[in-house]
Amino acid sequence: MAGSTLNLGLPYPSGPDANDVPYWMQAQAEALDTLLGAAWQSYTPVLTATTTDPSLGSGTNYVQVGRVLKVGRHVQYRGSLRFGASGAVGGAGTYRVSLPYPPRLGSILLGGVGAVVDNSAGDYYGCAWLLQNVEYMEGRVFGSGTLTATSPFTFTTNDWLNWNITYETDS
């Protein structure tokens, strides 16, 4: 019974007594491995808006990256979106960022913290607002309200959205 569990690489017993290890110990190790899940995974967040979707553009400084860790029903999700040097368009309406898993019905709606950075005017901080059982989040900026294509500033080249949230999912 040599080797290790699939997700976390927990070692199975080895050596001269390995054949004496009861089957249930292997089953327990595999169950723990499944429960804890894999390490951080890549996830590509998608930015949309309620009226006209923005375009992050391309070229220098363009960023569209996310990371997700799911342990049971617990989800930890962080990411960054940065409008590139060419072809960046802010769109129109309330911004929405895709979630890797939908939030659980009845769960707490405040998911975590976020920051938006205006390349020419400064930083703004707020929170991520999760809508129940929908696969996106919206932002609330302290002192400015809902995060939109024009609030707290007009998004354009080299402007950032960053977040780090925790929430619960149904499965």
Rosetta silent file (secondary structure, phi, psi, omega in degrees, C-alpha in Angstrom):
SEQUENCE: MAGSTLNLGLPYPSGPDANDVPYWMQAQAEALDTLLGAAWQSYTPVLTATTTDPSLGSGTNYVQVGRVLKVGRHVQYRGSLRFGASGAVGGAGTYRVSLPYPPRLGSILLGGVGAVVDNSAGDYYGCAWLLQNVEYMEGRVFGSGTLTATSPFTFTTNDWLNWNITYETDS
SCORE:     score description
SCORE:     0.000 S_00000001
   1 L     0.000   52.838  179.443    0.000    0.000    0.000 S_00000001
   2 L   -84.204  166.174  176.715    2.682    2.494   -0.986 S_00000001
   3 L   114.287 -161.607 -177.645    2.023    5.910   -2.450 S_00000001
   4 E  -149.116  165.032  179.599    0.047    8.938   -1.376 S_00000001
   5 L   -68.349  156.558 -171.684   -3.417   10.472   -1.523 S_00000001
   6 L   -66.469  -51.105 -172.309   -4.431   12.235   -4.711 S_00000001
   7 L   -78.773  -53.974 -173.524   -5.099   15.839   -3.644 S_00000001
   8 L  -100.555   -6.673 -179.704   -2.750   16.628   -0.773 S_00000001
   9 L    70.143   29.561  176.131   -0.183   13.884   -1.216 S_00000001
  10 L   -65.570  128.164 -174.440   -0.714   12.479    2.284 S_00000001
  11 E   -74.273  138.647  169.097    1.546    9.418    2.446 S_00000001
  12 L   -78.706  154.242  177.769    0.140    5.954    2.868 S_00000001
  13 L   -57.379  145.627  177.594    2.063    3.822    5.347 S_00000001
  14 L  -138.799  176.346 -179.455    5.124    2.127    3.912 S_00000001
  15 L   101.715 -170.710 -173.571    7.854   -0.166    5.086 S_00000001
  16 L   -66.165  -22.882 -177.901    7.798   -3.761    6.319 S_00000001
  17 L   -98.436    5.813 -175.037    4.489   -3.370    8.220 S_00000001
  18 H   -58.362  -34.788 -178.968    2.533   -1.657    5.422 S_00000001
  19 H   -69.446  -16.332  179.789    0.584   -4.819    4.597 S_00000001
  20 H   -89.749   -4.519 -178.794   -0.746   -4.899    8.170 S_00000001
  21 L   -72.794  125.296 -178.675   -2.343   -1.447    7.962 S_00000001
  22 L   -61.924  150.662 -179.733   -6.120   -1.835    8.050 S_00000001
  23 H   -57.427  -37.502 -175.747   -8.104   -0.808    5.004 S_00000001
  24 H   -62.239  -27.666  177.803  -10.062    1.781    7.007 S_00000001
  25 H   -66.614  -40.212  177.071   -6.892    3.834    7.587 S_00000001
  26 H   -65.343  -42.772  179.176   -6.429    4.198    3.849 S_00000001
  27 H   -62.091  -39.752  178.467  -10.121    5.099    3.483 S_00000001
  28 H   -64.397  -43.793  179.143   -9.769    7.704    6.269 S_00000001
  29 H   -62.647  -40.985  179.140   -6.721    9.256    4.609 S_00000001
  30 H   -68.006  -37.543  178.348   -8.545    9.428    1.268 S_00000001
  31 H   -65.591  -42.322  177.219  -11.640   10.960    2.906 S_00000001
  32 H   -62.893  -43.249  178.662   -9.521   13.623    4.613 S_00000001
  33 H   -59.225  -44.137  179.619   -7.749   14.330    1.340 S_00000001
  34 H   -67.635  -42.357 -179.284  -11.088   14.773   -0.447 S_00000001
  35 H   -61.798  -44.819 -177.882  -12.533   16.937    2.336 S_00000001
  36 H   -74.658  -25.942  176.754   -9.585   19.315    2.382 S_00000001
  37 L    75.211 -173.670 -177.145   -9.445   19.530   -1.395 S_00000001
  38 L   -84.271  178.569  177.384   -6.662   20.722   -3.596 S_00000001
  39 L   -75.906 -173.566  176.845   -4.428   23.743   -3.204 S_00000001
  40 L   -53.838  137.939  179.334   -5.132   27.174   -4.665 S_00000001
  41 E  -118.549  152.026  174.858   -6.413   26.940   -8.237 S_00000001
  42 E   -74.282  144.760  175.221   -6.331   29.476  -11.054 S_00000001
  43 E  -146.798  130.885 -179.724   -9.601   31.135  -11.999 S_00000001
  44 L   -95.019  107.159  179.649  -10.056   33.770  -14.700 S_00000001
  45 L   -72.207  147.162  178.783  -12.479   36.439  -13.446 S_00000001
  46 L  -116.777  128.427  178.334  -14.777   38.110  -15.968 S_00000001
  47 E   -96.617  123.862  176.024  -15.760   41.766  -15.608 S_00000001
  48 E  -127.895  175.325  176.765  -19.241   42.696  -16.862 S_00000001
  49 E  -142.936  159.484 -175.061  -21.598   45.637  -16.323 S_00000001
  50 L   -70.602  -25.612 -177.824  -25.373   46.045  -16.141 S_00000001
  51 L  -107.238  -61.357  178.903  -25.630   48.316  -19.223 S_00000001
  52 E  -133.703  124.655 -178.969  -22.548   47.887  -21.453 S_00000001
  53 L   -64.853  139.219  174.771  -19.753   45.434  -20.684 S_00000001
  54 L   -76.271  166.378  172.084  -16.284   46.924  -20.256 S_00000001
  55 E  -124.813  125.681  178.636  -13.230   45.705  -22.135 S_00000001
  56 L   -71.622  -11.733 -179.737   -9.969   45.280  -20.254 S_00000001
  57 L    73.337 -149.394 -178.363   -8.149   45.781  -23.539 S_00000001
  58 E  -156.776 -172.471  175.125   -4.689   44.339  -23.999 S_00000001
  59 L    84.545 -158.699 -175.259   -1.040   45.255  -24.065 S_00000001
  60 L   -53.867  134.074  174.659    1.158   46.675  -21.359 S_00000001
  61 L    73.826   -2.788  178.156   -0.086   46.279  -17.771 S_00000001
  62 L   -61.028  131.163  178.005   -3.191   44.233  -18.706 S_00000001
  63 E  -138.399  134.281  173.786   -4.091   41.847  -15.855 S_00000001
  64 E  -147.938   87.578 -172.696   -6.957   39.359  -15.541 S_00000001
  65 E  -140.935  142.830  175.660   -6.110   36.882  -12.800 S_00000001
  66 E  -144.918  157.242  176.649   -7.844   35.124   -9.939 S_00000001
  67 E  -135.344  141.338 -178.533   -7.074   32.386   -7.429 S_00000001
  68 E  -136.404  140.737  174.978   -9.572   30.247   -5.559 S_00000001
  69 E  -127.487  120.701 -179.921   -9.311   27.796   -2.671 S_00000001
  70 E  -118.386  120.911  176.887  -12.367   25.665   -1.897 S_00000001
  71 E  -122.968  107.780 -174.085  -12.453   23.528    1.235 S_00000001
  72 L    62.229 -120.621  178.420  -15.801   21.812    1.596 S_00000001
  73 L   -97.633   -0.912 -178.012  -18.354   24.626    1.264 S_00000001
  74 E   -87.250  128.501  179.957  -15.857   27.345    2.209 S_00000001
  75 E  -121.798  128.648  172.041  -14.523   29.460   -0.687 S_00000001
  76 E  -113.407  126.029 -172.744  -11.583   31.875   -0.525 S_00000001
  77 E  -138.606  127.249  177.366  -11.277   33.978   -3.703 S_00000001
  78 E  -135.434  152.871 -178.981   -8.852   36.745   -4.586 S_00000001
  79 E  -171.310  173.130  179.014   -8.098   38.482   -7.815 S_00000001
  80 E  -144.523  140.316  172.226   -7.057   41.492   -9.838 S_00000001
  81 E  -128.856  131.452  178.569   -8.274   43.102  -13.020 S_00000001
  82 E  -134.188  129.615  178.468   -6.300   45.876  -14.691 S_00000001
  83 L   -69.194  129.515 -176.626   -7.260   47.766  -17.816 S_00000001
  84 L   -75.537  177.625 -175.575   -4.503   47.413  -20.433 S_00000001
  85 L   -75.800  -20.198  179.960   -2.641   50.081  -22.393 S_00000001
  86 E  -134.992  140.135  175.842   -4.653   49.618  -25.590 S_00000001
  87 L    77.385    9.747 -179.693   -8.327   49.018  -26.293 S_00000001
  88 L   -75.303  129.166  178.704   -9.511   49.542  -22.708 S_00000001
  89 E  -132.997  128.635 -175.479  -13.147   50.664  -22.495 S_00000001
  90 L   -72.386  -18.668 -178.414  -14.896   51.284  -19.182 S_00000001
  91 L    73.548 -159.125 -179.385  -18.383   50.276  -20.338 S_00000001
  92 E  -150.548  141.752  177.202  -21.505   51.540  -18.549 S_00000001
  93 L   103.394 -172.846  179.929  -23.482   50.592  -15.464 S_00000001
  94 E   -71.184  130.500  178.475  -22.797   48.667  -12.272 S_00000001
  95 E   -76.142  144.521  175.289  -19.678   46.513  -12.434 S_00000001
  96 E  -134.770  137.801  177.544  -19.942   42.779  -11.754 S_00000001
  97 E  -118.068  132.106 -177.609  -17.102   40.289  -11.327 S_00000001
  98 E   -63.944  148.657  175.744  -17.708   36.577  -11.860 S_00000001
  99 L  -107.837  147.075  178.214  -17.475   34.153   -8.940 S_00000001
 100 L   -70.117  -27.041  178.615  -15.995   30.654   -9.239 S_00000001
 101 L  -141.703  144.466  178.366  -18.960   29.188   -7.268 S_00000001
 102 L   -71.430  143.696  176.452  -22.403   30.667   -6.484 S_00000001
 103 E   -66.249  151.827  179.253  -22.953   31.805   -2.868 S_00000001
 104 L   -68.629  141.207  174.515  -25.231   29.677   -0.701 S_00000001
 105 L   -59.796  133.304  179.394  -28.839   30.776   -0.372 S_00000001
 106 L    82.800    4.281 -178.879  -29.303   32.565    2.925 S_00000001
 107 L   -81.923  167.094  178.581  -25.589   33.216    3.386 S_00000001
 108 L   -65.030  135.690 -173.644  -24.068   36.498    4.540 S_00000001
 109 L   -85.771  -20.988  179.351  -23.925   38.907    1.628 S_00000001
 110 E   -83.617  111.537 -171.790  -20.801   40.856    2.598 S_00000001
 111 E   -91.997  -29.199 -176.588  -17.992   38.761    1.150 S_00000001
 112 E   167.198 -158.861 -174.944  -14.795   40.636    1.818 S_00000001
 113 E  -107.374  159.569  177.359  -12.660   43.629    0.985 S_00000001
 114 E  -152.214  165.315  176.051  -11.678   45.288   -2.234 S_00000001
 115 E  -142.448  142.338  171.469   -9.753   48.209   -3.639 S_00000001
 116 E  -120.742  137.526 -174.017  -10.029   50.135   -6.862 S_00000001
 117 E  -121.601  118.367  173.769   -7.055   52.128   -8.036 S_00000001
 118 E   -87.242  117.049 -175.764   -7.293   55.113  -10.348 S_00000001
 119 L   -55.314  -27.473 -176.244   -3.919   55.271  -12.073 S_00000001
 120 L  -108.558  -12.789 -172.445   -4.015   59.074  -12.072 S_00000001
 121 L  -129.019  -12.847  177.143   -5.988   60.026   -8.947 S_00000001
 122 E   131.885 -172.003 -174.303   -5.609   57.517   -6.124 S_00000001
 123 E  -108.991  148.839  176.212   -7.013   54.523   -4.306 S_00000001
 124 E  -133.681  143.607 -176.558  -10.523   53.741   -3.073 S_00000001
 125 E  -120.855  155.259 -179.235  -11.523   50.954   -0.703 S_00000001
 126 E  -169.721 -153.255 -178.219  -14.727   49.059   -0.178 S_00000001
 127 E  -134.252  159.675  176.055  -16.364   45.680    0.096 S_00000001
 128 E   -93.295  131.325 -178.089  -17.554   42.912   -2.176 S_00000001
 129 E  -107.974  117.581 -178.226  -21.318   42.449   -2.198 S_00000001
 130 E   -99.288  130.158  176.540  -22.483   38.907   -2.967 S_00000001
 131 L   -94.250  132.543 -173.052  -25.936   38.307   -4.373 S_00000001
 132 L   -59.126  129.921  174.293  -27.423   35.007   -3.203 S_00000001
 133 L    58.429   29.726  176.340  -27.089   32.098   -5.618 S_00000001
 134 L  -120.724  146.693 -173.505  -25.769   34.307   -8.438 S_00000001
 135 L   -94.275   41.003  173.047  -22.369   33.779  -10.010 S_00000001
 136 E  -152.392  163.734  174.661  -21.077   37.330   -9.672 S_00000001
 137 E  -123.665  157.740  174.033  -20.274   39.949   -7.043 S_00000001
 138 E  -119.745  163.221 -179.415  -20.701   43.699   -7.031 S_00000001
 139 E  -111.300  147.736  171.274  -18.642   46.295   -5.204 S_00000001
 140 E  -120.851  124.167 -177.753  -19.545   48.986   -2.709 S_00000001
 141 E  -100.293  128.010 -179.563  -16.983   51.775   -2.378 S_00000001
 142 L   -58.185  124.825  178.689  -16.752   53.546    0.983 S_00000001
 143 L    84.386   -9.710 -177.839  -18.049   57.099    0.542 S_00000001
 144 L  -123.381  -18.110 -178.894  -19.084   56.554   -3.102 S_00000001
 145 E    88.558 -144.577 -175.516  -21.670   53.763   -3.080 S_00000001
 146 E   -64.060  137.791  176.808  -22.010   51.169   -5.830 S_00000001
 147 L   -75.784  119.226  179.169  -18.953   50.489   -8.002 S_00000001
 148 E  -129.977  178.783  178.742  -19.802   51.500  -11.575 S_00000001
 149 L   -62.645  -20.284 -178.232  -17.952   52.366  -14.760 S_00000001
 150 L  -124.780    8.635  179.503  -17.918   56.006  -13.600 S_00000001
 151 E  -140.663  124.790   16.732  -17.924   55.777   -9.798 S_00000001
 152 L   -85.764   -2.458  175.266  -15.786   56.423   -7.832 S_00000001
 153 L  -153.983  171.498  177.165  -13.979   57.483  -11.048 S_00000001
 154 L   -85.320  118.735 -176.954  -14.196   56.756  -14.775 S_00000001
 155 L   -72.226  136.200  179.267  -12.288   53.539  -15.455 S_00000001
 156 L  -156.590 -165.925 -176.781   -9.680   53.628  -18.195 S_00000001
 157 L   -45.790  132.736  175.377   -6.131   52.507  -19.047 S_00000001
 158 L    69.848    9.227  175.107   -4.047   51.185  -16.103 S_00000001
 159 L   -84.944  148.366 -171.969   -6.891   51.354  -13.547 S_00000001
 160 E  -118.287  152.419  163.527   -7.241   48.368  -11.173 S_00000001
 161 E  -127.473  130.793  179.780   -9.867   46.326   -9.338 S_00000001
 162 E  -135.055  146.875  179.715   -8.596   44.047   -6.531 S_00000001
 163 E  -154.012  159.286  173.126  -10.437   41.844   -4.021 S_00000001
 164 E  -148.058  110.665 -174.162  -10.063   39.170   -1.371 S_00000001
 165 E  -130.189  159.656  175.136  -13.303   37.527   -0.256 S_00000001
 166 E  -133.771  135.145  177.863  -14.561   34.545    1.704 S_00000001
 167 E  -155.628  173.248 -178.936  -17.993   33.012    1.337 S_00000001
 168 E  -110.155  142.242  177.266  -20.024   29.830    1.635 S_00000001
 169 E  -118.513  166.434 -177.897  -21.430   27.791   -1.243 S_00000001
 170 L   -76.037  -22.620 -176.597  -24.107   25.070   -1.297 S_00000001
 171 L  -134.945    0.000    0.000  -21.822   22.270   -2.448 S_00000001
